[in-house]
């Protein structure tokens, strides 16, 4: 009796955990079934790719109805790279810089990443620019609350280079773990200014962006790779090809990303 | 608000006391004030919110069951050990309670991770725990178990062993004593501990973030969804506030439940 109860609890536990690992929905029916790709894809992508990859994933699923793209994990590239190195079950990794991609490649988990897009930095200020920011030098002004990405994430590394090139020293009020966190703090009006990618500021009504001098000299390139032990290797490779191919590039260009 | 301030409290302390109380209550009022009531239902039932909510409730329940399976025996063991052994055991159980959960997450990763003590062995049999739903449950159980053990252990120690000895003298076996005497007497402590354990599990953030990650639908529980929303990725801010309200309501309900079960709360 008691033993049976304990066994039932254990079984329930196991069943729940198994359910958590099971695949989800059937993909929408589509007529463009030109191939027999199947499986499900777990994708980790840099936070700045959020809008673009949601759109690309939907287009990819429409073209390959047998593939289910799971909700994509968006975060700072360094966070995602560390998770993958620690054993996170990921099929495709898209980083906002080559350095964090190199960490995953050097760990022997992937090979030959493909560069597929580029991005530059802008100064972003809340709508109306209450602090009257117009240049990188203004970010160093006493009394200006500035948020930047943490140095270990790609936008942070790029921000440091950009500021160093301009000879400006900024003490940020906060060093955020990913670029969307910086954008949110500025959009909320909690910070007077921040440095984000040009693509992040596009289409956000709560912020204005200023292209600083020297922005074109600090370019982030985005690599993408299918991980070596991705369970659905064919689907993973197809997704990488799709992102770097015509459809993916068209979506990225429309959202403001530069060519690789 | 009652005007029967005990005479031994100096009047001058009322102001800082009120300040302290306001500091605890007003931020939560501010949170409730920011809720968009018109879209609350939509926000709570958005796919991202529902997935986080379902995951939190499911993992929280499983973690609580796991905690009961190992926590009740552990509490019994501590309560019925000698003073010195009990003190050592209690300290061991309390460490995760006062440890920053982030540290617990790193510790779990170094035990079960790819390069961890057990992770390598588990990998050989094809089991990978980190960054899976199972990892969420483990992280929750790690931080929540001490609440259950300490609450139950306190109740067991308070009831003493008199009734148990009487039952044993009358011929009851160990299991019978446990089932018919020990646990019924400690029931309030068991319920309080279980409810606290569940509340702590669904509120767990730090250990989950490091050990289980933040994958929507797989490991993105409510606290992680709220954090992510304020980072502007994935979940909308309205959803984050709605989820925060949900966690706040849960916390209040937990308090009400725990109070209702306190023997001294019986009116």
XYZ file of C-alpha atoms in Angstrom:
527
model
C 0.000 0.000 0.000
C 2.595 2.530 1.106
C 5.019 1.122 -1.386
C 2.425 1.398 -4.070
C 1.868 5.056 -3.283
C 5.574 5.771 -3.465
C 5.787 3.879 -6.735
C 2.858 5.839 -8.135
C 4.542 9.107 -7.170
C 7.744 8.010 -8.843
C 5.855 6.958 -11.951
C 4.049 10.290 -12.072
C 7.378 12.047 -11.745
C 8.910 10.044 -14.549
C 5.882 10.544 -16.760
C 5.990 14.300 -16.251
C 9.708 14.499 -16.981
C 9.244 12.389 -20.073
C 6.413 14.665 -21.183
C 8.671 17.651 -20.707
C 11.164 16.103 -23.097
C 8.592 15.072 -25.686
C 8.123 17.029 -28.880
C 5.289 19.482 -29.233
C 2.906 20.436 -31.977
C 2.542 19.126 -35.463
C 3.654 21.728 -38.004
C 1.074 23.508 -40.103
C 0.223 21.804 -43.349
C 1.871 23.335 -46.373
C 1.962 22.592 -50.052
C 5.659 23.351 -50.462
C 6.721 19.898 -49.322
C 9.649 19.699 -51.697
C 11.636 17.477 -49.343
C 11.355 14.936 -46.608
C 13.233 16.765 -43.812
C 11.891 15.821 -40.412
C 12.741 16.394 -36.782
C 12.727 19.260 -34.339
C 15.293 22.026 -34.010
C 16.510 23.634 -30.801
C 18.108 26.969 -31.649
C 20.110 29.348 -29.454
C 20.555 32.785 -30.987
C 22.005 36.144 -29.966
C 19.412 38.476 -28.434
C 19.800 40.974 -31.288
C 18.544 38.312 -33.727
C 15.173 37.951 -31.962
C 12.840 39.524 -34.496
C 14.775 38.245 -37.501
C 15.028 34.631 -36.366
C 11.378 34.392 -35.338
C 10.507 35.396 -38.887
C 13.151 33.171 -40.477
C 12.053 30.179 -38.376
C 8.433 30.648 -39.492
C 9.511 30.853 -43.155
C 11.713 27.779 -42.719
C 8.864 25.775 -41.166
C 6.586 26.786 -44.025
C 9.136 25.455 -46.498
C 9.891 22.284 -44.497
C 6.591 21.203 -42.895
C 8.211 18.099 -41.414
C 10.506 20.167 -39.206
C 9.367 21.688 -35.937
C 11.441 24.657 -34.794
C 11.136 24.914 -31.000
C 10.772 28.356 -29.409
C 14.209 29.936 -29.854
C 16.360 30.810 -26.819
C 17.540 34.417 -27.174
C 20.210 35.696 -24.797
C 23.686 37.169 -24.705
C 25.996 35.169 -26.965
C 28.417 34.458 -24.110
C 25.618 33.032 -21.933
C 24.448 30.806 -24.783
C 27.992 29.684 -25.633
C 28.647 28.726 -22.001
C 25.379 26.775 -21.838
C 26.321 24.855 -24.995
C 29.813 24.102 -23.644
C 28.231 22.847 -20.403
C 26.108 20.432 -22.393
C 22.876 22.217 -23.330
C 21.133 20.156 -26.033
C 21.227 22.670 -28.889
C 21.159 21.964 -32.637
C 22.004 25.384 -34.062
C 23.920 28.284 -32.511
C 23.962 31.832 -33.930
C 26.325 34.244 -32.205
C 26.611 38.017 -32.508
C 30.397 37.798 -32.770
C 33.141 35.466 -33.862
C 34.781 35.329 -30.421
C 31.902 33.529 -28.681
C 31.442 31.238 -31.678
C 35.152 30.377 -31.422
C 34.585 29.241 -27.808
C 32.098 26.624 -29.011
C 34.261 25.583 -31.981
C 37.388 25.335 -29.795
C 35.467 23.084 -27.392
C 35.120 20.655 -30.300
C 31.337 20.993 -30.451
C 31.038 22.494 -33.938
C 33.097 23.208 -37.028
C 33.163 25.706 -39.892
C 30.613 28.346 -38.876
C 29.065 30.448 -41.637
C 29.047 34.262 -41.437
C 25.600 35.482 -42.435
C 25.061 39.096 -41.310
C 26.696 42.147 -39.777
C 25.664 44.978 -37.498
C 26.980 48.297 -36.197
C 26.347 50.230 -33.000
C 24.183 53.289 -32.422
C 23.627 55.525 -29.433
C 20.063 55.042 -28.323
C 18.182 57.574 -26.174
C 14.603 57.694 -24.850
C 12.136 59.388 -27.225
C 12.609 63.143 -26.875
C 16.245 62.742 -25.807
C 15.739 64.262 -22.323
C 19.479 64.351 -21.552
C 20.369 66.016 -24.857
C 22.860 63.347 -25.931
C 24.387 63.865 -29.364
C 27.802 62.174 -29.382
C 29.877 59.507 -27.681
C 31.578 62.241 -25.628
C 28.195 63.135 -24.101
C 27.992 59.636 -22.628
C 30.884 60.500 -20.319
C 29.128 63.608 -19.010
C 28.617 63.562 -15.248
C 24.956 63.083 -14.468
C 24.207 61.093 -17.617
C 22.891 57.620 -16.714
C 24.304 55.262 -19.312
C 23.736 51.511 -19.646
C 25.993 49.327 -21.761
C 26.273 45.641 -22.533
C 28.674 43.708 -20.295
C 32.133 43.404 -21.894
C 31.874 39.637 -22.348
C 28.823 39.840 -24.622
C 29.421 40.901 -28.233
C 27.609 44.247 -28.022
C 29.685 45.061 -24.927
C 32.972 44.188 -26.589
C 32.002 46.309 -29.593
C 30.919 49.183 -27.310
C 34.303 49.152 -25.585
C 36.120 49.264 -28.921
C 33.907 52.091 -30.173
C 34.438 54.162 -27.003
C 38.174 53.440 -26.942
C 38.497 54.529 -30.578
C 36.774 57.794 -29.666
C 38.949 58.225 -26.570
C 35.910 58.325 -24.304
C 35.720 56.666 -20.877
C 32.203 55.819 -19.744
C 31.243 54.435 -16.363
C 27.973 52.619 -17.050
C 25.237 52.607 -14.437
C 24.650 48.963 -15.374
C 26.403 46.324 -17.481
C 23.648 44.194 -18.987
C 23.890 40.564 -20.083
C 22.362 41.105 -23.503
C 21.584 43.930 -25.890
C 17.794 43.812 -25.472
C 18.256 44.511 -21.765
C 20.074 47.753 -22.630
C 17.359 48.719 -25.101
C 14.619 48.048 -22.541
C 16.280 50.199 -19.866
C 16.517 53.112 -22.323
C 13.017 52.621 -23.777
C 11.600 52.657 -20.231
C 13.377 55.969 -19.620
C 15.374 54.432 -16.744
C 18.609 55.378 -18.530
C 19.502 58.498 -20.507
C 21.433 56.617 -23.153
C 22.848 53.270 -24.174
C 24.762 51.631 -26.985
C 22.819 49.012 -28.954
C 22.900 47.616 -32.481
C 21.405 49.700 -35.281
C 18.854 46.922 -35.878
C 17.592 46.997 -32.277
C 16.651 50.659 -32.450
C 14.816 50.306 -35.777
C 11.060 50.351 -35.445
C 11.067 50.997 -31.689
C 8.915 54.085 -31.121
C 10.154 54.583 -27.557
C 13.741 55.351 -28.548
C 15.696 57.570 -30.924
C 19.017 56.511 -32.342
C 22.094 58.565 -33.118
C 24.822 57.160 -35.357
C 28.076 58.084 -33.613
C 31.331 58.952 -35.400
C 33.388 55.846 -36.019
C 30.396 53.454 -35.880
C 31.250 52.084 -39.327
C 34.702 51.044 -38.086
C 33.314 48.687 -35.440
C 31.400 45.974 -37.256
C 30.044 42.839 -35.605
C 29.801 39.783 -37.800
C 27.269 37.056 -37.026
C 28.338 33.416 -37.453
C 25.924 30.476 -37.383
C 26.714 26.768 -37.069
C 24.995 23.404 -36.752
C 26.452 21.633 -33.726
C 28.330 18.422 -34.413
C 26.067 16.185 -32.355
C 22.757 17.738 -33.397
C 20.254 14.825 -33.411
C 18.603 16.017 -36.628
C 21.785 16.929 -38.459
C 20.087 17.300 -41.842
C 17.438 19.687 -40.532
C 20.088 21.679 -38.646
C 22.260 21.984 -41.754
C 19.210 22.991 -43.793
C 18.356 25.748 -41.309
C 21.918 27.119 -41.445
C 21.773 27.087 -45.245
C 18.366 28.799 -45.129
C 19.633 31.617 -42.884
C 22.690 32.205 -45.067
C 20.679 31.743 -48.274
C 18.490 34.141 -50.238
C 15.349 33.946 -48.055
C 17.227 34.431 -44.814
C 19.363 37.248 -46.173
C 16.302 39.054 -47.538
C 14.612 39.003 -44.114
C 17.816 40.123 -42.357
C 18.388 42.955 -44.848
C 14.802 44.162 -44.439
C 15.355 44.352 -40.662
C 18.493 46.464 -41.093
C 21.290 43.901 -40.847
C 24.297 44.461 -43.105
C 25.777 41.828 -45.399
C 28.178 39.293 -43.872
C -3.098 50.172 13.425
C -4.210 48.929 16.848
C -3.857 51.561 19.542
C -2.858 49.109 22.247
C 0.861 49.599 21.792
C 2.568 47.578 24.504
C 3.971 49.910 27.124
C 7.511 48.591 26.829
C 7.925 49.807 23.215
C 9.335 53.354 23.193
C 7.090 55.739 21.249
C 10.074 56.922 19.206
C 10.335 53.511 17.551
C 6.910 53.766 15.921
C 8.204 55.966 13.070
C 11.067 53.679 11.947
C 8.748 50.695 12.374
C 6.182 52.295 10.079
C 8.967 53.085 7.608
C 10.080 49.480 7.623
C 6.551 48.243 7.070
C 5.991 50.724 4.240
C 9.255 49.622 2.639
C 7.938 46.080 2.491
C 4.373 46.823 1.420
C 4.527 49.883 -0.865
C 6.703 48.314 -3.620
C 4.188 45.483 -3.948
C 1.365 48.020 -4.136
C 3.331 49.760 -6.911
C 3.578 46.442 -8.737
C -0.165 45.860 -8.503
C -0.759 49.442 -9.657
C 1.172 48.757 -12.867
C -1.003 45.794 -13.830
C -2.974 46.422 -17.027
C -6.286 45.041 -15.786
C -7.910 45.374 -19.213
C -5.384 43.048 -20.817
C -4.589 40.958 -17.745
C -6.478 37.908 -18.931
C -4.862 38.096 -22.378
C -1.427 38.553 -20.813
C -1.822 35.607 -18.461
C -3.214 33.391 -21.219
C -0.645 34.363 -23.868
C 1.248 31.309 -25.153
C 4.511 32.433 -23.558
C 2.856 33.017 -20.187
C 0.890 29.763 -20.272
C 3.991 27.779 -21.149
C 5.944 29.378 -18.289
C 3.016 28.942 -15.902
C 2.427 25.310 -16.842
C 6.116 24.537 -16.593
C 6.401 26.249 -13.196
C 3.392 24.429 -11.756
C 4.414 21.064 -13.179
C 8.050 21.232 -12.125
C 7.074 22.746 -8.762
C 4.697 19.870 -8.044
C 7.205 17.208 -9.063
C 9.931 18.910 -7.031
C 7.597 19.000 -4.025
C 6.808 15.283 -4.405
C 10.530 14.514 -4.623
C 11.140 16.651 -1.536
C 8.417 14.756 0.365
C 9.873 11.388 -0.626
C 13.302 12.197 0.787
C 12.496 15.103 3.119
C 10.053 13.344 5.448
C 12.483 10.484 6.224
C 15.314 13.014 6.655
C 13.242 15.131 9.044
C 12.344 12.008 11.055
C 15.990 11.011 11.203
C 17.095 14.444 12.449
C 14.237 14.747 14.957
C 15.008 11.357 16.477
C 18.831 11.701 16.560
C 20.867 12.746 19.569
C 21.453 16.445 20.168
C 24.917 16.592 18.600
C 24.095 14.518 15.523
C 20.889 16.512 15.022
C 22.822 19.796 15.185
C 25.278 18.613 12.527
C 22.514 17.274 10.279
C 20.445 20.421 10.735
C 23.412 22.586 9.770
C 23.964 20.496 6.628
C 20.310 20.925 5.676
C 20.363 24.659 6.401
C 23.400 25.479 4.223
C 21.438 25.423 0.931
C 18.834 27.624 2.611
C 21.258 30.464 3.315
C 23.361 29.859 0.214
C 22.737 32.186 -2.732
C 20.763 29.963 -5.160
C 23.193 30.910 -7.950
C 25.894 29.055 -6.018
C 23.589 26.055 -5.738
C 23.110 26.190 -9.505
C 26.853 26.165 -10.120
C 27.274 23.299 -7.642
C 24.575 21.266 -9.403
C 26.221 21.983 -12.747
C 29.584 20.814 -11.446
C 27.986 17.610 -10.177
C 25.666 16.737 -13.063
C 27.244 18.771 -15.892
C 29.106 17.380 -18.841
C 32.422 17.616 -16.979
C 30.906 16.985 -13.560
C 31.450 14.144 -11.121
C 28.238 12.318 -12.046
C 27.644 13.975 -15.398
C 30.267 11.920 -17.199
C 28.848 8.643 -15.890
C 25.297 9.722 -16.747
C 26.444 10.711 -20.224
C 27.637 7.143 -20.824
C 24.124 5.824 -20.278
C 22.719 8.577 -22.452
C 21.268 10.751 -19.695
C 21.947 14.476 -19.828
C 20.461 16.519 -17.039
C 21.660 20.135 -17.403
C 19.438 22.437 -19.465
C 16.508 20.024 -19.438
C 13.162 20.093 -17.635
C 14.612 17.546 -15.205
C 17.289 20.080 -14.304
C 14.574 22.595 -13.389
C 13.068 20.042 -10.979
C 16.466 19.294 -9.419
C 17.273 22.990 -8.988
C 13.882 23.580 -7.351
C 14.205 20.565 -5.097
C 17.691 21.647 -4.029
C 16.526 25.048 -2.789
C 13.112 23.936 -1.501
C 14.010 20.764 0.410
C 15.470 22.577 3.465
C 12.151 24.403 4.038
C 10.251 21.130 4.231
C 12.829 19.340 6.371
C 13.251 22.154 8.898
C 9.507 22.822 9.245
C 8.694 19.153 9.734
C 11.683 18.486 11.976
C 10.620 21.346 14.262
C 7.096 19.930 14.509
C 8.356 16.399 15.206
C 10.711 17.586 17.908
C 7.999 19.706 19.503
C 5.569 16.765 19.822
C 8.201 14.659 21.546
C 8.285 10.873 21.770
C 5.850 10.217 24.634
C 2.913 9.083 22.495
C 5.208 7.027 20.286
C 6.605 5.187 23.291
C 3.085 4.568 24.590
C 2.015 3.159 21.219
C 5.110 0.976 21.020
C 4.520 -0.292 24.574
C 1.025 -1.307 23.514
C 2.515 -3.412 20.733
C 2.391 -1.180 17.684
C 5.097 -1.778 15.096
C 7.393 0.979 13.825
C 5.410 1.596 10.663
C 2.139 1.682 12.583
C 3.564 4.192 15.066
C 4.780 6.366 12.209
C 1.478 6.201 10.339
C -0.962 6.429 13.244
C 0.914 8.545 15.797
C 4.006 10.398 14.586
C 2.830 11.853 11.285
C -0.722 12.783 12.425
C 0.771 14.662 15.387
C 3.206 16.476 13.079
C 0.577 17.098 10.384
C 0.480 20.897 10.787
C 4.263 21.035 10.405
C 4.098 18.708 7.421
C 1.474 20.840 5.669
C 3.322 24.076 6.445
C 6.574 22.575 5.214
C 4.984 21.234 2.041
C 3.339 24.547 1.187
C 6.543 26.510 1.866
C 8.494 23.973 -0.167
C 6.149 24.362 -3.143
C 6.194 28.171 -2.892
C 9.979 28.225 -2.789
C 10.129 25.833 -5.739
C 7.957 27.925 -8.049
C 9.832 31.088 -7.044
C 13.238 29.560 -7.771
C 15.364 31.613 -10.161
C 19.120 31.602 -9.605
C 19.864 27.899 -9.510
C 17.486 27.300 -12.418
C 19.111 29.983 -14.571
C 22.559 28.454 -14.191
C 21.744 24.758 -14.123
C 18.715 24.565 -16.415
C 19.080 27.648 -18.585
C 16.290 29.680 -20.109
C 14.747 27.793 -23.026
C 11.082 28.718 -23.661
C 8.786 25.755 -23.032
C 11.601 23.568 -21.684
C 13.230 25.393 -18.781
C 11.770 28.915 -18.853
C 9.759 28.959 -15.626
C 7.780 31.990 -14.439
C 10.647 33.773 -12.673
C 12.873 33.320 -15.726
C 10.090 34.490 -18.036
C 9.699 37.628 -15.913
C 13.444 38.277 -15.987
C 13.585 37.679 -19.723
C 10.634 39.978 -20.332
C 12.395 42.808 -18.559
C 15.355 42.136 -20.796
C 12.984 42.695 -23.675
C 13.437 39.305 -25.344
C 10.563 36.972 -26.048
C 7.879 37.753 -23.480
C 6.113 41.114 -23.431
C 6.359 43.393 -20.408
C 2.615 43.185 -19.850
C 2.994 39.440 -19.578
C 5.876 39.867 -17.141
C 3.807 42.104 -14.858
C 0.875 39.691 -15.091
C 3.122 36.759 -14.185
C 4.636 38.747 -11.329
C 1.121 39.434 -10.026
C 0.358 35.731 -10.301
C 3.414 34.862 -8.206
C 2.443 37.537 -5.674
C -1.084 36.119 -5.376
C 0.412 32.648 -4.987
C 2.632 33.897 -2.181
C -0.327 35.459 -0.374
C -2.359 32.259 -0.777
C 0.543 30.277 0.637
C 0.598 32.538 3.682
C -3.137 32.113 4.179
C -2.821 28.338 3.890
C 0.072 28.160 6.309
C -1.757 30.340 8.834
C -4.892 28.252 8.587
C -2.892 25.196 9.557
C -1.092 26.646 12.517
C -2.565 25.116 15.642
C -2.385 28.469 17.449
C -4.334 30.094 14.610
C -7.429 28.093 15.517
C -10.062 30.506 16.666
